[in-house]
Short mmCIF file of C-alpha atoms in Angstrom, two decimals:
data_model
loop_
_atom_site.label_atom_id
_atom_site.label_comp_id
_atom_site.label_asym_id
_atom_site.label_seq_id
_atom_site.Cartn_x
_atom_site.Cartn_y
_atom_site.Cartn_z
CA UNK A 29 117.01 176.36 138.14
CA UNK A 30 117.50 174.47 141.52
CA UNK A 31 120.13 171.51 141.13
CA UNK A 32 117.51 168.94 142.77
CA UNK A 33 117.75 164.83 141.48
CA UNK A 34 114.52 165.43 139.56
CA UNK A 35 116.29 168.21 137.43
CA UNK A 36 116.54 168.24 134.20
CA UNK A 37 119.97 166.28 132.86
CA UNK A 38 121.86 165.29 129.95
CA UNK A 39 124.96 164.20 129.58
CA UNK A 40 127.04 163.62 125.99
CA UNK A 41 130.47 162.15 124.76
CA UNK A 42 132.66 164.70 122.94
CA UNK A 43 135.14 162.76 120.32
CA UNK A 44 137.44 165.82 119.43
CA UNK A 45 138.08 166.22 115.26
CA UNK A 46 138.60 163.12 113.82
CA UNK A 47 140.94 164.66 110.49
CA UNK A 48 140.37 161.33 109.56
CA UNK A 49 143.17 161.07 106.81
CA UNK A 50 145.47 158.44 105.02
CA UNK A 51 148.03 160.61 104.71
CA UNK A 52 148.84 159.77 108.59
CA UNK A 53 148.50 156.12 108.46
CA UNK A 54 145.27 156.68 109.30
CA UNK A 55 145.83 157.69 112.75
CA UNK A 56 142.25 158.74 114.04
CA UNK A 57 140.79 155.00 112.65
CA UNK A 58 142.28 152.96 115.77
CA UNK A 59 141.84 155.67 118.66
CA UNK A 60 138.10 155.83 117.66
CA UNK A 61 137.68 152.22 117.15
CA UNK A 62 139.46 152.38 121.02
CA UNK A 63 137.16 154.93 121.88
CA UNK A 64 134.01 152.94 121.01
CA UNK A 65 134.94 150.12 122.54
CA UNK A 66 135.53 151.63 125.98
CA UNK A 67 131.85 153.79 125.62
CA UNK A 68 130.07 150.29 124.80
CA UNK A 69 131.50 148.98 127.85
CA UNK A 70 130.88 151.49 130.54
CA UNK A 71 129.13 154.83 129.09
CA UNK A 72 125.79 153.54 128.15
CA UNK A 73 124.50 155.96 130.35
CA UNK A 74 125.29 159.04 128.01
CA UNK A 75 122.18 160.74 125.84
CA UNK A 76 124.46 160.61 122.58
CA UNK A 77 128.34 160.56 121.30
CA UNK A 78 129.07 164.58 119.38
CA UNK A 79 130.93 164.97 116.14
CA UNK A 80 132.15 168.32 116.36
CA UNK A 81 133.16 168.89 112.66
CA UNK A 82 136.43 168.42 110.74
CA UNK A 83 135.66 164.87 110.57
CA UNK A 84 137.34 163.91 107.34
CA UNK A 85 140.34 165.77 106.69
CA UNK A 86 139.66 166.16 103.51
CA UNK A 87 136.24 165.19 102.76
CA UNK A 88 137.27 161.79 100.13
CA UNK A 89 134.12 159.37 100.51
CA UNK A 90 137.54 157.03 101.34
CA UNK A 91 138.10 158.89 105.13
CA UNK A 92 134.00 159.08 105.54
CA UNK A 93 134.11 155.02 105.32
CA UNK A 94 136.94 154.44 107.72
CA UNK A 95 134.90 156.45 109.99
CA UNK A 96 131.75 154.57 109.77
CA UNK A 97 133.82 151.42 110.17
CA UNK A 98 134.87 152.87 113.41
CA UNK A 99 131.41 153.86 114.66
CA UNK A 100 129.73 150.94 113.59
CA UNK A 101 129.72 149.04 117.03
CA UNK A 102 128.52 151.96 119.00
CA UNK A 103 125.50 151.37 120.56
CA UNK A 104 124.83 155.09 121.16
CA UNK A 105 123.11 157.41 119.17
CA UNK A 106 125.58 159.70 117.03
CA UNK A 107 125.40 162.99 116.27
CA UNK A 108 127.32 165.16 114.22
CA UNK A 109 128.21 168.50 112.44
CA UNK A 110 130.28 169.87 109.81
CA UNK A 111 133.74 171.49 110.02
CA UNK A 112 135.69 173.26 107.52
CA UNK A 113 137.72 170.30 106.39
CA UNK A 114 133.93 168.83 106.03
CA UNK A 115 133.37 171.70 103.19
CA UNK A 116 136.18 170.96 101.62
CA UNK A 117 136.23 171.50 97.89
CA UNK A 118 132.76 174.23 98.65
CA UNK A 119 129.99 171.38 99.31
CA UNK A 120 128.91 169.26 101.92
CA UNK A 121 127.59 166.47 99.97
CA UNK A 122 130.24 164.11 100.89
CA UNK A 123 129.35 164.94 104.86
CA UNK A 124 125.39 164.38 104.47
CA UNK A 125 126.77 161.37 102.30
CA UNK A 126 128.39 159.75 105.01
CA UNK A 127 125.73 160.72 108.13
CA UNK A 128 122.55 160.09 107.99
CA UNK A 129 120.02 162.62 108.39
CA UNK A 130 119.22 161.10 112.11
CA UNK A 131 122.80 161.55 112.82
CA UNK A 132 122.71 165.70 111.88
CA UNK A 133 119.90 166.96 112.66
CA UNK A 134 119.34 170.57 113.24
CA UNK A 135 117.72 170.53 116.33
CA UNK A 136 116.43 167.98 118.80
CA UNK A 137 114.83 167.97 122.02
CA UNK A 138 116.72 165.27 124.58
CA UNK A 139 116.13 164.72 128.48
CA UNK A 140 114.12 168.46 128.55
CA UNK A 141 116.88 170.09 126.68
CA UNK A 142 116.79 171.84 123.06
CA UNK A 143 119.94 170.87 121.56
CA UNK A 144 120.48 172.79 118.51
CA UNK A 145 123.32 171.62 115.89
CA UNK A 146 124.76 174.47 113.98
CA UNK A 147 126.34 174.97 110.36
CA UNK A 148 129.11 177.47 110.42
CA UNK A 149 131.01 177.03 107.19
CA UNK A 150 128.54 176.31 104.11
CA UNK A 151 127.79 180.43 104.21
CA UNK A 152 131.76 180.74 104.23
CA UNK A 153 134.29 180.84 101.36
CA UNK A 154 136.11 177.27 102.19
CA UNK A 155 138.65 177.22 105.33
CA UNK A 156 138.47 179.12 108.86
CA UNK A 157 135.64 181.46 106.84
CA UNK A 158 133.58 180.82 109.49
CA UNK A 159 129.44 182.19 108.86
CA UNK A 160 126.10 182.00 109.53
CA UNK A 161 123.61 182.44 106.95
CA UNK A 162 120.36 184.74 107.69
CA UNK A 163 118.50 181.03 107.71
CA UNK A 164 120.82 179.60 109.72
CA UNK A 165 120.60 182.60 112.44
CA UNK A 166 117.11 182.81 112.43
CA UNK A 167 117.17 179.04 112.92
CA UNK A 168 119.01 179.57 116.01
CA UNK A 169 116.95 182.32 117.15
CA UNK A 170 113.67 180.53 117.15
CA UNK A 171 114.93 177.39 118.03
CA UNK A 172 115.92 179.07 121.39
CA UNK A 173 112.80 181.06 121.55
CA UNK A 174 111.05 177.37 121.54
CA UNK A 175 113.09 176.13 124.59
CA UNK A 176 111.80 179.23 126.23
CA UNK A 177 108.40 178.58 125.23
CA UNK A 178 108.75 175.61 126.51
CA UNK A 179 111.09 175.42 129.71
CA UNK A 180 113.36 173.89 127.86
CA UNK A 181 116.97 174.21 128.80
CA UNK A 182 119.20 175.83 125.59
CA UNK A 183 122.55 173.87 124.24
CA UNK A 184 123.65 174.77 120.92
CA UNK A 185 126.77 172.78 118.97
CA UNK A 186 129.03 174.27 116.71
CA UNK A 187 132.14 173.85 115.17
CA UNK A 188 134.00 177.56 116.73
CA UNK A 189 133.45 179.98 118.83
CA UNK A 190 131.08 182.89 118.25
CA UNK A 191 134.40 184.76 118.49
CA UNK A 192 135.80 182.95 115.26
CA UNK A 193 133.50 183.85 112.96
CA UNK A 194 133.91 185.90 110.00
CA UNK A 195 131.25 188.38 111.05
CA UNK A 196 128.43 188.78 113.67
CA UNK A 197 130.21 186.64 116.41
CA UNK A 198 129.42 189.66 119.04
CA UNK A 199 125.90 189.53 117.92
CA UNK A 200 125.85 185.57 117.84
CA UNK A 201 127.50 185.16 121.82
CA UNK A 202 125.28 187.58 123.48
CA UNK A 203 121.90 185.78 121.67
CA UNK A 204 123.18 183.03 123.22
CA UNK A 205 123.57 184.92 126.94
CA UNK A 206 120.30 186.25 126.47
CA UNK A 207 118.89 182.91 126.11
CA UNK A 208 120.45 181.80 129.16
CA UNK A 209 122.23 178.92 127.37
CA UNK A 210 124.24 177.38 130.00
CA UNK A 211 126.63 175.28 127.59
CA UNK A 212 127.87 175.72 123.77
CA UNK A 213 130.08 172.76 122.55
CA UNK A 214 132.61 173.53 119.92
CA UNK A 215 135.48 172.06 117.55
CA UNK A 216 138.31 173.48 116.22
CA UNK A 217 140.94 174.28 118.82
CA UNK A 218 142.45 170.67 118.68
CA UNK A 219 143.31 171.39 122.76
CA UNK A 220 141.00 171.18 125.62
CA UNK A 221 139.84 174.15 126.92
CA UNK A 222 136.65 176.31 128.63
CA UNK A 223 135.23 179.44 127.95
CA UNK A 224 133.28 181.15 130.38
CA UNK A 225 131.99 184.76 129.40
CA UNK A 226 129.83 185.34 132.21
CA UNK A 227 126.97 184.49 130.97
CA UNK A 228 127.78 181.74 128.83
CA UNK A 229 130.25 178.36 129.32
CA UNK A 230 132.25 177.15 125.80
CA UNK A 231 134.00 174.09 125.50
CA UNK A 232 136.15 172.13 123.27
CA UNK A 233 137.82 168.88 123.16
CA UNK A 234 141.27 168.19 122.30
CA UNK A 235 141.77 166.73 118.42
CA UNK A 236 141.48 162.82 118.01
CA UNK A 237 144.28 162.65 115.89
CA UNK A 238 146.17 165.65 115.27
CA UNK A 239 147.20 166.47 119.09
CA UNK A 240 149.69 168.70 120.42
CA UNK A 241 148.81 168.54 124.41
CA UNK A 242 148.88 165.94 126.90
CA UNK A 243 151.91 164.37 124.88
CA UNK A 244 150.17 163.65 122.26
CA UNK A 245 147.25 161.32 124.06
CA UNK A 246 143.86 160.90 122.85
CA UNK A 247 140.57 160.56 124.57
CA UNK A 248 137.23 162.25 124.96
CA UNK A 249 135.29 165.03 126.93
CA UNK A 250 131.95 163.39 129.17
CA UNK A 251 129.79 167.25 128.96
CA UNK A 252 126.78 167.33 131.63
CA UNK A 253 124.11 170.00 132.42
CA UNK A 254 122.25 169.24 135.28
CA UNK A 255 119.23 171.76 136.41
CA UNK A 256 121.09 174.41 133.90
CA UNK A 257 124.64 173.67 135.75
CA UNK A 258 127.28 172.67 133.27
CA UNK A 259 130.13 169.96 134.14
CA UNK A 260 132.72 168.58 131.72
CA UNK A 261 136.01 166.30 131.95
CA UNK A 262 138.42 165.03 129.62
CA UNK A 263 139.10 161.44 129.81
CA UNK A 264 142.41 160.16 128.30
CA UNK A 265 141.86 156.97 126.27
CA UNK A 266 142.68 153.71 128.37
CA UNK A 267 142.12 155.90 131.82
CA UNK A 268 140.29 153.68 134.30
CA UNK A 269 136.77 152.99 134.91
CA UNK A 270 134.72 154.16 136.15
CA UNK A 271 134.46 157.61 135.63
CA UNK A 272 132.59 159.86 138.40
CA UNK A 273 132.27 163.38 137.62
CA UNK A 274 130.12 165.79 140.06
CA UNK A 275 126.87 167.58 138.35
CA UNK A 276 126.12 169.83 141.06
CA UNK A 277 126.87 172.38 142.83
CA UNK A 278 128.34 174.30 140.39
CA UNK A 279 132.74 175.11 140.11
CA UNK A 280 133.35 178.33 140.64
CA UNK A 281 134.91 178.47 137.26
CA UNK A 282 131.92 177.13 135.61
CA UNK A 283 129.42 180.16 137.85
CA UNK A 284 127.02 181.95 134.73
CA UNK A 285 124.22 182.57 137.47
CA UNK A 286 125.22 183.33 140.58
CA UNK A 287 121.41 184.73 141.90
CA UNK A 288 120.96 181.03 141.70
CA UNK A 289 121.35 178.63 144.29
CA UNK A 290 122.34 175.35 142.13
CA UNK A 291 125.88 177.50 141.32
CA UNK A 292 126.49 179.65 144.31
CA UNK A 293 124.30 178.23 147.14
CA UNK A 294 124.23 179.70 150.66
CA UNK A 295 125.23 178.00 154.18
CA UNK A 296 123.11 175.19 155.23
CA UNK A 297 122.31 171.83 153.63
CA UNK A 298 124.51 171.64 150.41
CA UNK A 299 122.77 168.73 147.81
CA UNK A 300 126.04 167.16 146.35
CA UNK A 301 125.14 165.23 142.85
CA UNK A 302 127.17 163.26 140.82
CA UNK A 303 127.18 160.87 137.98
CA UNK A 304 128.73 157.71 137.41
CA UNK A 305 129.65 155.74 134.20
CA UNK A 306 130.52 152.00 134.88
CA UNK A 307 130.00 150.11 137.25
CA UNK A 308 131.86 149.46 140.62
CA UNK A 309 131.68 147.53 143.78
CA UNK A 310 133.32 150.43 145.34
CA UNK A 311 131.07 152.51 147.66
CA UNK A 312 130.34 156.94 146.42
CA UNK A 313 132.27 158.91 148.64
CA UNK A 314 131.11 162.47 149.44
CA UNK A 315 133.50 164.82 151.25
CA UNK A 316 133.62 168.50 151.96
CA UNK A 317 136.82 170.23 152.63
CA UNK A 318 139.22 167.27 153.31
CA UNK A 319 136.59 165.92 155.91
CA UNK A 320 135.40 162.88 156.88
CA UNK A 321 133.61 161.05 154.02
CA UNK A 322 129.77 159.97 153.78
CA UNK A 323 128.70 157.54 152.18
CA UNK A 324 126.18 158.70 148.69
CA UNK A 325 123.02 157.37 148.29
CA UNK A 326 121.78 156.13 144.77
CA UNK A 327 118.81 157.93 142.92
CA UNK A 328 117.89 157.26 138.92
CA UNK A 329 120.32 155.50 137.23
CA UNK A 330 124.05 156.59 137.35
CA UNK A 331 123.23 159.27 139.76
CA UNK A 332 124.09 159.62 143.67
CA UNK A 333 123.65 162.15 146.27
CA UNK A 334 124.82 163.44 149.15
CA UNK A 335 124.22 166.28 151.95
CA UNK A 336 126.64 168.31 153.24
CA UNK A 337 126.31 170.84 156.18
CA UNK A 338 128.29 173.87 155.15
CA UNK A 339 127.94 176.54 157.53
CA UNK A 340 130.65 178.82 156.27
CA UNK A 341 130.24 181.39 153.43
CA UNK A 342 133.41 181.56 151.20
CA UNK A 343 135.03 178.89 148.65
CA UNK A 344 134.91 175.02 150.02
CA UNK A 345 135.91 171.96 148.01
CA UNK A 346 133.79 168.78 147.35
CA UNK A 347 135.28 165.41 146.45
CA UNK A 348 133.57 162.23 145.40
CA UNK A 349 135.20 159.11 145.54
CA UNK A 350 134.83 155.75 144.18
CA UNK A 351 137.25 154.02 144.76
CA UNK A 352 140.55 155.27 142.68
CA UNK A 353 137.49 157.44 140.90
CA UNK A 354 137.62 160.57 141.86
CA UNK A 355 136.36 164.22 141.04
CA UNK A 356 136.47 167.67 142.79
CA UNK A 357 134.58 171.06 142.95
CA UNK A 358 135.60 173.84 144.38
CA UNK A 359 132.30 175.95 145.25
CA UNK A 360 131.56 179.34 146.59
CA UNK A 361 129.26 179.68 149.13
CA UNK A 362 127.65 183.41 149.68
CA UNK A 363 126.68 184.71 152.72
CA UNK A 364 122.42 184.34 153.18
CA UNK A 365 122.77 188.41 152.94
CA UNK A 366 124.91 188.69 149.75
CA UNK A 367 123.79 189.80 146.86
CA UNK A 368 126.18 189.15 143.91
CA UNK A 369 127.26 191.96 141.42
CA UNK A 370 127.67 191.68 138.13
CA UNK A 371 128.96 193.92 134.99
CA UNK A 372 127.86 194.33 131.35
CA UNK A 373 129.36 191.32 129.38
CA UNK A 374 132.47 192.27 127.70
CA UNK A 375 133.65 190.36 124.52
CA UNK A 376 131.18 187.53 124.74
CA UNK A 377 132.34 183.84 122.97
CA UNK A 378 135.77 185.27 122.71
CA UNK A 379 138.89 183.62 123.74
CA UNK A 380 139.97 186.06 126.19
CA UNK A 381 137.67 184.28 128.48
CA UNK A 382 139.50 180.99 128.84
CA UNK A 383 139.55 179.58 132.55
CA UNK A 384 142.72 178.92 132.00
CA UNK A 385 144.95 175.14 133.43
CA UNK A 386 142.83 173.12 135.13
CA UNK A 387 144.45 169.77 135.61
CA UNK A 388 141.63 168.03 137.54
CA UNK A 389 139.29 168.18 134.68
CA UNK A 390 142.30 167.90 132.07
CA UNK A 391 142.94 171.43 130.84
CA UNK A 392 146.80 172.22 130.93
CA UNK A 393 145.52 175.97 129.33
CA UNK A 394 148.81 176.38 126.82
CA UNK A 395 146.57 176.10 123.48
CA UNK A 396 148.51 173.69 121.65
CA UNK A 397 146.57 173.42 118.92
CA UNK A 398 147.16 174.67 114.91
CA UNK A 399 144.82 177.42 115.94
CA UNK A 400 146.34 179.10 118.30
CA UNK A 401 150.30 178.05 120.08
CA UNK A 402 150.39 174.70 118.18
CA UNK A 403 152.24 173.77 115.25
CA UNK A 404 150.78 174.00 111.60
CA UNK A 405 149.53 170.45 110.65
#
């Protein structure tokens, strides 16, 4: 799918697992309330604000109300699934309690993508038992023969990845490769960090209150897809405004397709899109390679673009600037003759494929989390 201004986009705020909880003074109650206040200001130009499970520690109708307190001034939508902690106790009544059905829905079409929410733990036995029911994968599976149906671009949400579950994780990852989902939004980890399979890019945002990474700082992920090409960045909370992230081309990291020109274009006229939340006086930047800047012209709302000559096959760098604002790409350009190779997928939605410290986007890659390096919380 070409990464032109009238492609399809969406772009969502990731709030990492609340563990809302009075047993730490209520930690995650003030960071949130901080968090809301800063998207009201500048990110009204986000589709929706993700709840990626594990939102009350411990699932007391008590830590659901301190976090509808908190979310009560947000003037975006919300949407939200379960995590373990969620199920705690073997039901989920105290989640759908708390969130309205508009607020968890199982799947929803927004900006000409399919976004489908997933349950992984009400199949399970309580804890990390993470599962998919036959409904629940058959849910999946149709909803993402719909998109295709419909040329509608695939996102699914869930609280792991396909490699944490308790059984048919394999299975799970490569439906979503042959699907040609381009982003899958998970929980969990507590740490920041990206998956990228091959076919398929994972995500997940650092914990909102039990933190290990980034001495201990909160904040949030801004996730975009633009014409199938996924972006994401983790803002810490109090960072300035505005925030400028670049939607296209595609990092090298980030490459699932590289047959198509929006990830791994060839040399000529390179179509440089970005996205800005807030506003600023400051003029968008556009340089390639540590050149001379030009200046970004604006299209729809929140979006800019630029063209770039870039006669040169091999990797180049993009940066957009506005004013202190600033985000990078680093983008591989193929030769008009190449033809890219590519092997059978090998342990799809697993771990393994981690892209590892990437400080521009916030990823310091030493899994400091309860799940994996991190302490036990």
């Amino acid at each position: 799918m070409p990464a032109t201004m009238d492609a399809p986009s969406i772009a969502w705020i990731h709030i990492g697992d609340l563990h809302m909880d009075e047993a730490d003074g209520w930690a995650s109650q003030p960071r949130l309330q901080a968090i809301v206040q800063e998207l009201n200001a500048h990110a009204g130009l986000a589709d929706f604000v993700y709840l990626p499970g594990d939102n009350a520690n411990h699932a007391t109708p008590a830590q659901y109300r301190a976090i509808a307190e908190a979310l009560a001034p947000l003037r975006l939508p919300v949407r939200a699934i379960p995590g373990d902690h969620d199920f705690e106790g073997g039901s989920l009544a105290a989640y759908e309690a708390a969130f309205p059905p508009q607020q968890r829905p199982e799947q929803e079409v927004i900006a000409g993508h399919r976004c489908i929410f997933a349950d992984v733990v009400s199949a399970g036995a309580g804890g990390p038992d993470f599962r998919l029911s036959a409904h629940h994968r058959h849910r999946i599976a149709r909803q993402l023969a719909l998109a295709e149906a419909a040329g509608e671009v695939p996102l699914v949400f869930m609280h792991c990845y396909p490699g944490d579950l308790a059984a048919d994780g394999d299975a799970l990852a490569r439906l979503f490769a042959d699907a040609r989902v381009p982003f899958v939004d998970t929980g969990h980890t507590h740490y920041n960090e990206l998956l990228n399979d091959g076919a398929v890019v994972y995500g997940a945002t650092r914990s909102t209150a039990q933190i290990e990474e980034g001495g201990g700082l909160p904040g949030f992920s801004v996730v975009c897809v633009h014409g199938g090409v996924p972006s994401w960045r983790f803002r810490p909370l109090g960072a300035p405004w505005p925030h400028v992230q670049i939607v296209a081309p595609c990092d090298l990291r980030l490459v699932t397709r590289p047959s198509q020109p929006g990830q791994v274009p060839r040399p000529g006229t390179l179509q440089v899109v970005a996205r800005r939340f807030g506003d600023s006086p400051a003029p968008m930047l556009a340089a390639l390679d540590g050149g001379e800047a030009v200046a970004m012209q604006p299209a729809r709302a929140g979006f800019w673009e630029a063209r770039l000559a870039v006669n040169a096959p091999g990797l180049h760098r993009i940066a957009v600037a506005c004013g202190e604002a600033r985000d990078t790409v680093e983008v591989l350009v193929r030769a008009a003759d190449g033809v890219p190779k590519r092997g059978p997928l090998v342990a799809p939605g697993q771990t393994c494929h981690a892209v590892g410290a990437w400080p521009a986007a916030g990823i310091d890659g030493l899994q400091l989390g309860p799940n994996r390096n991190g302490g036990d919380w």
